[in-house]
PDB file of C-alpha atoms in Angstrom:
ATOM      1  CA  GLY A   1     -25.022 -60.361  46.352  1.00 52.00           C
ATOM      2  CA  ALA A   2     -22.810 -57.417  45.493  1.00 54.00           C
ATOM      3  CA  SER A   3     -21.074 -58.855  42.096  1.00 56.00           C
ATOM      4  CA  ALA A   4     -24.539 -59.961  40.744  1.00 56.00           C
ATOM      5  CA  GLY A   5     -26.361 -56.876  42.006  1.00 56.00           C
ATOM      6  CA  ASP A   6     -23.329 -55.328  39.886  1.00 60.00           C
ATOM      7  CA  SER A   7     -24.017 -57.429  37.089  1.00 62.00           C
ATOM      8  CA  SER A   8     -27.067 -56.660  35.994  1.00 61.00           C
ATOM      9  CA  VAL A   9     -26.415 -52.930  36.664  1.00 57.00           C
ATOM     10  CA  ARG A  10     -24.123 -54.318  33.870  1.00 62.00           C
ATOM     11  CA  ARG A  11     -26.797 -55.877  31.920  1.00 60.00           C
ATOM     12  CA  GLN A  12     -29.321 -52.492  31.875  1.00 58.00           C
ATOM     13  CA  ARG A  13     -26.626 -50.506  31.035  1.00 58.00           C
ATOM     14  CA  ALA A  14     -25.377 -52.820  28.066  1.00 54.00           C
ATOM     15  CA  VAL A  15     -29.164 -52.706  26.455  1.00 53.00           C
ATOM     16  CA  PHE A  16     -29.187 -49.393  27.689  1.00 53.00           C
ATOM     17  CA  GLU A  17     -25.946 -48.558  25.385  1.00 52.00           C
ATOM     18  CA  LEU A  18     -27.135 -50.396  22.561  1.00 49.00           C
ATOM     19  CA  ASP A  19     -30.411 -49.071  21.951  1.00 53.00           C
ATOM     20  CA  GLU A  20     -29.048 -45.120  22.545  1.00 59.00           C
ATOM     21  CA  GLY A  21     -26.769 -45.853  19.764  1.00 70.00           C
ATOM     22  CA  GLY A  22     -29.462 -47.992  17.109  1.00 78.00           C
ATOM     23  CA  VAL A  23     -31.170 -44.850  17.861  1.00 83.00           C
ATOM     24  CA  GLY A  24     -28.747 -42.911  17.412  1.00 83.00           C
ATOM     25  CA  LYS A  25     -27.448 -44.453  14.142  1.00 85.00           C
ATOM     26  CA  MET A  26     -31.015 -43.853  12.574  1.00 88.00           C
ATOM     27  CA  GLN A  27     -30.798 -40.363  13.724  1.00 88.00           C
ATOM     28  CA  ALA A  28     -27.801 -39.667  12.045  1.00 88.00           C
ATOM     29  CA  GLY A  29     -28.540 -41.353   9.118  1.00 89.00           C
ATOM     30  CA  PHE A  30     -32.184 -39.434   8.701  1.00 90.00           C
ATOM     31  CA  SER A  31     -29.855 -36.283   9.611  1.00 91.00           C
ATOM     32  CA  ARG A  32     -27.719 -37.446   6.530  1.00 93.00           C
ATOM     33  CA  THR A  33     -30.202 -38.164   4.184  1.00 92.00           C
ATOM     34  CA  TRP A  34     -32.261 -34.667   4.943  1.00 90.00           C
ATOM     35  CA  GLN A  35     -28.894 -32.374   4.709  1.00 92.00           C
ATOM     36  CA  ILE A  36     -28.494 -33.877   1.268  1.00 93.00           C
ATOM     37  CA  TRP A  37     -32.172 -33.149   0.110  1.00 92.00           C
ATOM     38  CA  MET A  38     -31.639 -29.554   1.281  1.00 92.00           C
ATOM     39  CA  ASP A  39     -28.250 -29.561  -0.482  1.00 92.00           C
ATOM     40  CA  LYS A  40     -30.089 -30.519  -3.423  1.00 92.00           C
ATOM     41  CA  ALA A  41     -32.852 -28.035  -3.210  1.00 91.00           C
ATOM     42  CA  ALA A  42     -30.432 -25.004  -2.607  1.00 90.00           C
ATOM     43  CA  PRO A  43     -29.819 -24.044  -5.964  1.00 92.00           C
ATOM     44  CA  HIS A  44     -33.369 -24.220  -7.076  1.00 93.00           C
ATOM     45  CA  THR A  45     -35.371 -21.562  -5.986  1.00 92.00           C
ATOM     46  CA  ALA A  46     -38.095 -21.332  -8.052  1.00 94.00           C
ATOM     47  CA  PRO A  47     -39.785 -24.732  -7.141  1.00 95.00           C
ATOM     48  CA  ARG A  48     -38.893 -24.401  -3.836  1.00 95.00           C
ATOM     49  CA  TRP A  49     -40.670 -20.920  -3.018  1.00 95.00           C
ATOM     50  CA  ALA A  50     -43.772 -22.091  -5.617  1.00 97.00           C
ATOM     51  CA  ALA A  51     -43.755 -25.064  -2.945  1.00 96.00           C
ATOM     52  CA  THR A  52     -43.894 -22.870  -0.279  1.00 96.00           C
ATOM     53  CA  VAL A  53     -46.541 -20.558  -1.388  1.00 97.00           C
ATOM     54  CA  PHE A  54     -48.683 -24.088  -2.538  1.00 97.00           C
ATOM     55  CA  ILE A  55     -48.046 -25.754   1.260  1.00 97.00           C
ATOM     56  CA  MET A  56     -48.854 -22.060   2.574  1.00 96.00           C
ATOM     57  CA  LEU A  57     -52.127 -22.201   0.132  1.00 97.00           C
ATOM     58  CA  ALA A  58     -52.733 -25.609   1.922  1.00 96.00           C
ATOM     59  CA  TYR A  59     -52.937 -23.762   4.750  1.00 96.00           C
ATOM     60  CA  CYS A  60     -55.457 -21.146   4.164  1.00 95.00           C
ATOM     61  CA  LEU A  61     -57.414 -22.772   2.224  1.00 96.00           C
ATOM     62  CA  ARG A  62     -57.497 -25.232   5.191  1.00 95.00           C
ATOM     63  CA  VAL A  63     -58.312 -22.828   7.999  1.00 93.00           C
ATOM     64  CA  TYR A  64     -60.885 -21.398   6.084  1.00 93.00           C
ATOM     65  CA  LEU A  65     -62.643 -24.379   5.643  1.00 94.00           C
ATOM     66  CA  ILE A  66     -62.848 -25.415   9.208  1.00 93.00           C
ATOM     67  CA  ASN A  67     -63.212 -21.873  10.441  1.00 91.00           C
ATOM     68  CA  GLY A  68     -61.087 -22.299  13.261  1.00 89.00           C
ATOM     69  CA  TRP A  69     -57.638 -22.218  14.634  1.00 91.00           C
ATOM     70  CA  TYR A  70     -56.778 -18.067  14.449  1.00 92.00           C
ATOM     71  CA  ILE A  71     -54.658 -17.944  17.188  1.00 92.00           C
ATOM     72  CA  ILE A  72     -52.289 -20.539  15.094  1.00 94.00           C
ATOM     73  CA  THR A  73     -52.565 -18.370  12.230  1.00 94.00           C
ATOM     74  CA  TYR A  74     -52.126 -15.013  14.178  1.00 94.00           C
ATOM     75  CA  GLY A  75     -48.421 -17.248  16.025  1.00 94.00           C
ATOM     76  CA  LEU A  76     -47.951 -17.919  12.134  1.00 96.00           C
ATOM     77  CA  GLY A  77     -47.804 -14.509  11.189  1.00 95.00           C
ATOM     78  CA  ILE A  78     -45.502 -13.025  13.772  1.00 95.00           C
ATOM     79  CA  TYR A  79     -43.353 -16.130  13.010  1.00 96.00           C
ATOM     80  CA  ALA A  80     -43.006 -14.915   9.525  1.00 96.00           C
ATOM     81  CA  LEU A  81     -42.296 -10.761   9.611  1.00 95.00           C
ATOM     82  CA  ASN A  82     -39.475 -11.874  11.951  1.00 94.00           C
ATOM     83  CA  LEU A  83     -38.068 -13.780   9.882  1.00 95.00           C
ATOM     84  CA  LEU A  84     -39.177 -11.413   6.745  1.00 93.00           C
ATOM     85  CA  ILE A  85     -37.602  -8.282   8.957  1.00 92.00           C
ATOM     86  CA  GLY A  86     -34.201 -11.110   9.179  1.00 90.00           C
ATOM     87  CA  PHE A  87     -34.047 -11.316   5.327  1.00 90.00           C
ATOM     88  CA  LEU A  88     -34.391  -8.176   5.065  1.00 87.00           C
ATOM     89  CA  SER A  89     -32.113  -6.362   7.768  1.00 86.00           C
ATOM     90  CA  PRO A  90     -27.931  -6.492   7.222  1.00 84.00           C
ATOM     91  CA  ALA A  91     -25.516  -9.409   8.814  1.00 81.00           C
ATOM     92  CA  THR A  92     -23.625  -5.721  10.372  1.00 78.00           C
ATOM     93  CA  ASP A  93     -26.424  -3.580  11.485  1.00 73.00           C
ATOM     94  CA  PRO A  94     -24.444  -0.187  10.782  1.00 70.00           C
ATOM     95  CA  GLU A  95     -26.258   1.629  13.644  1.00 72.00           C
ATOM     96  CA  THR A  96     -24.401  -0.081  16.307  1.00 74.00           C
ATOM     97  CA  GLU A  97     -21.086  -1.186  13.700  1.00 71.00           C
ATOM     98  CA  GLY A  98     -20.820   1.408  12.520  1.00 64.00           C
ATOM     99  CA  PRO A  99     -21.545   1.540   8.881  1.00 59.00           C
ATOM    100  CA  THR A 100     -20.038  -0.826   6.705  1.00 56.00           C
ATOM    101  CA  LEU A 101     -22.253  -0.748   2.975  1.00 54.00           C
ATOM    102  CA  PRO A 102     -20.980   2.451   1.070  1.00 58.00           C
ATOM    103  CA  THR A 103     -21.670   5.764   1.634  1.00 59.00           C
ATOM    104  CA  SER A 104     -20.553   7.608  -0.903  1.00 64.00           C
ATOM    105  CA  LYS A 105     -19.974   6.622  -4.568  1.00 64.00           C
ATOM    106  CA  ASP A 106     -15.924   6.341  -4.242  1.00 61.00           C
ATOM    107  CA  ASP A 107     -16.226   4.100  -1.322  1.00 61.00           C
ATOM    108  CA  GLU A 108     -15.651   0.042  -1.949  1.00 61.00           C
ATOM    109  CA  PHE A 109     -18.342  -2.078  -3.085  1.00 58.00           C
ATOM    110  CA  ARG A 110     -19.500  -4.308  -0.804  1.00 64.00           C
ATOM    111  CA  PRO A 111     -22.329  -6.965  -1.658  1.00 67.00           C
ATOM    112  CA  PHE A 112     -25.472  -6.594   1.065  1.00 72.00           C
ATOM    113  CA  VAL A 113     -25.211  -9.816   3.307  1.00 77.00           C
ATOM    114  CA  ARG A 114     -28.672 -10.298   4.946  1.00 82.00           C
ATOM    115  CA  ARG A 115     -29.191 -11.398   8.021  1.00 85.00           C
ATOM    116  CA  LEU A 116     -31.034 -13.891   7.468  1.00 88.00           C
ATOM    117  CA  PRO A 117     -30.080 -15.727   4.101  1.00 90.00           C
ATOM    118  CA  GLU A 118     -31.971 -16.382   1.627  1.00 91.00           C
ATOM    119  CA  PHE A 119     -32.194 -20.349   1.721  1.00 93.00           C
ATOM    120  CA  LYS A 120     -32.480 -20.288   5.416  1.00 94.00           C
ATOM    121  CA  PHE A 121     -35.913 -17.436   5.047  1.00 95.00           C
ATOM    122  CA  TRP A 122     -37.545 -19.923   2.723  1.00 95.00           C
ATOM    123  CA  TYR A 123     -36.745 -22.896   5.331  1.00 95.00           C
ATOM    124  CA  GLY A 124     -37.983 -21.361   8.224  1.00 96.00           C
ATOM    125  CA  LEU A 125     -41.151 -20.358   6.074  1.00 97.00           C
ATOM    126  CA  THR A 126     -42.374 -23.289   4.833  1.00 96.00           C
ATOM    127  CA  LYS A 127     -41.317 -25.029   7.894  1.00 96.00           C
ATOM    128  CA  ALA A 128     -43.610 -23.060  10.212  1.00 97.00           C
ATOM    129  CA  PHE A 129     -46.206 -23.720   7.750  1.00 97.00           C
ATOM    130  CA  CYS A 130     -46.092 -27.210   7.767  1.00 97.00           C
ATOM    131  CA  VAL A 131     -45.917 -27.189  11.819  1.00 96.00           C
ATOM    132  CA  ALA A 132     -48.845 -24.904  11.319  1.00 96.00           C
ATOM    133  CA  PHE A 133     -50.773 -27.463   9.173  1.00 96.00           C
ATOM    134  CA  CYS A 134     -50.088 -30.595  10.907  1.00 96.00           C
ATOM    135  CA  MET A 135     -51.712 -28.321  14.772  1.00 95.00           C
ATOM    136  CA  THR A 136     -54.806 -27.847  12.696  1.00 94.00           C
ATOM    137  CA  PHE A 137     -55.746 -31.592  13.049  1.00 94.00           C
ATOM    138  CA  PHE A 138     -55.745 -31.217  17.321  1.00 94.00           C
ATOM    139  CA  SER A 139     -58.924 -29.567  19.090  1.00 92.00           C
ATOM    140  CA  LEU A 140     -56.403 -28.397  21.840  1.00 92.00           C
ATOM    141  CA  PHE A 141     -55.273 -25.776  19.756  1.00 92.00           C
ATOM    142  CA  ASN A 142     -57.936 -24.536  18.184  1.00 91.00           C
ATOM    143  CA  ILE A 143     -58.594 -21.867  20.830  1.00 90.00           C
ATOM    144  CA  PRO A 144     -61.844 -19.440  20.705  1.00 90.00           C
ATOM    145  CA  VAL A 145     -60.638 -16.079  19.829  1.00 88.00           C
ATOM    146  CA  PHE A 146     -62.489 -12.432  18.220  1.00 90.00           C
ATOM    147  CA  TRP A 147     -60.226 -12.864  14.702  1.00 89.00           C
ATOM    148  CA  PRO A 148     -60.924  -9.678  13.654  1.00 91.00           C
ATOM    149  CA  ILE A 149     -59.091  -8.034  16.835  1.00 92.00           C
ATOM    150  CA  LEU A 150     -56.335 -10.735  15.936  1.00 91.00           C
ATOM    151  CA  LEU A 151     -56.299  -9.646  12.183  1.00 92.00           C
ATOM    152  CA  MET A 152     -56.360  -5.813  12.844  1.00 95.00           C
ATOM    153  CA  TYR A 153     -53.574  -6.074  15.868  1.00 93.00           C
ATOM    154  CA  PHE A 154     -51.760  -8.444  12.975  1.00 93.00           C
ATOM    155  CA  PHE A 155     -51.952  -5.590  10.352  1.00 94.00           C
ATOM    156  CA  ALA A 156     -51.258  -2.468  12.765  1.00 95.00           C
ATOM    157  CA  LEU A 157     -47.867  -4.351  13.254  1.00 94.00           C
ATOM    158  CA  PHE A 158     -46.862  -5.410  10.394  1.00 94.00           C
ATOM    159  CA  PHE A 159     -47.472  -1.622   8.818  1.00 96.00           C
ATOM    160  CA  LEU A 160     -45.576  -0.198  11.997  1.00 95.00           C
ATOM    161  CA  THR A 161     -41.943  -2.792  11.441  1.00 93.00           C
ATOM    162  CA  MET A 162     -42.442  -2.684   8.497  1.00 92.00           C
ATOM    163  CA  LYS A 163     -41.865   1.562   8.765  1.00 94.00           C
ATOM    164  CA  ARG A 164     -39.390   1.248  10.440  1.00 92.00           C
ATOM    165  CA  GLN A 165     -37.687  -1.656   8.205  1.00 90.00           C
ATOM    166  CA  ILE A 166     -38.032   1.264   5.594  1.00 88.00           C
ATOM    167  CA  LYS A 167     -36.597   4.041   7.509  1.00 90.00           C
ATOM    168  CA  HIS A 168     -34.150   2.436   8.770  1.00 85.00           C
ATOM    169  CA  MET A 169     -33.391   1.176   4.681  1.00 84.00           C
ATOM    170  CA  ILE A 170     -33.081   4.666   3.697  1.00 84.00           C
ATOM    171  CA  LYS A 171     -31.173   6.377   7.088  1.00 83.00           C
ATOM    172  CA  TYR A 172     -28.461   3.672   5.746  1.00 78.00           C
ATOM    173  CA  LYS A 173     -28.731   3.361   2.594  1.00 77.00           C
ATOM    174  CA  TYR A 174     -28.850   0.202   1.421  1.00 77.00           C
ATOM    175  CA  VAL A 175     -31.367  -2.583  -0.601  1.00 74.00           C
ATOM    176  CA  PRO A 176     -31.666  -5.812   0.032  1.00 75.00           C
ATOM    177  CA  PHE A 177     -32.471  -7.090  -3.294  1.00 71.00           C
ATOM    178  CA  SER A 178     -30.557  -7.509  -6.318  1.00 65.00           C
ATOM    179  CA  PHE A 179     -32.800  -6.851  -8.992  1.00 59.00           C
ATOM    180  CA  GLY A 180     -32.377  -3.798 -10.657  1.00 55.00           C
ATOM    181  CA  LYS A 181     -29.031  -2.874  -9.829  1.00 53.00           C
ATOM    182  CA  ALA A 182     -26.585  -2.076 -11.602  1.00 57.00           C
ATOM    183  CA  LYS A 183     -23.840  -4.976 -12.959  1.00 58.00           C
ATOM    184  CA  TYR A 184     -20.472  -4.863 -13.815  1.00 57.00           C
ATOM    185  CA  LYS A 185     -18.469  -6.807 -16.273  1.00 63.00           C
ATOM    186  CA  GLY A 186     -14.796  -6.710 -16.347  1.00 59.00           C
ATOM    187  CA  LYS A 187     -13.106  -5.704 -19.606  1.00 63.00           C
ATOM    188  CA  GLU A 188     -13.271  -7.411 -22.815  1.00 57.00           C
ATOM    189  CA  GLY A 189      -9.554  -7.985 -23.596  1.00 51.00           C
ATOM    190  CA  GLU A 190      -9.309  -9.526 -20.125  1.00 51.00           C
ATOM    191  CA  GLY A 191     -11.692 -12.332 -20.782  1.00 49.00           C
ATOM    192  CA  GLY A 192     -10.530 -12.521 -24.056  1.00 48.00           C
ATOM    193  CA  SER A 193      -6.453 -13.228 -22.618  1.00 47.00           C
ATOM    194  CA  ARG A 194      -7.896 -15.396 -19.945  1.00 46.00           C
ATOM    195  CA  SER A 195      -9.901 -17.941 -22.318  1.00 44.00           C
ATOM    196  CA  ALA A 196      -6.560 -18.425 -24.494  1.00 45.00           C
ATOM    197  CA  GLU A 197      -4.708 -19.311 -21.916  1.00 42.00           C
TER     198      GLU A 197
END
């Protein structure tokens, strides 16, 4: 009696492990394929952002046409603002960890390192808009709210957050963008001697 019960438990475990192994392999294969596509997309900044702008416009058009799901849009806006702050902030906070950015012209140059890199910012924003777009197909998420109050509150929150971020940039003298900055090139003689070698 005990050995028959043990063998049925073993068979059930074997079936479960077989199913888990198949699902695990499928999930690992999907994960590898997804990562390959993300790696291929990484250097193509302009097309990635163009696709994201298209997704954003499609979401905005859908919310406008169906006239609802404003609470989802509000949550999406708060999440996007959080991502933007991470994108504009340095990886190490000068308030808590001391100045890591150059404070004088004699100080050593250190490039600006973001707390949230551009690719992760793009990926998080795109994924959020896709999830929000899918949520608009379920009436469960259409919570009735007075949207002008949400809009006003979001703009107030955006203004106060960006004001604080800009003050932080001015206080610690950093600019999170590289366009418009001086670019330094090596001496002409160095490049010629290297190419001759």
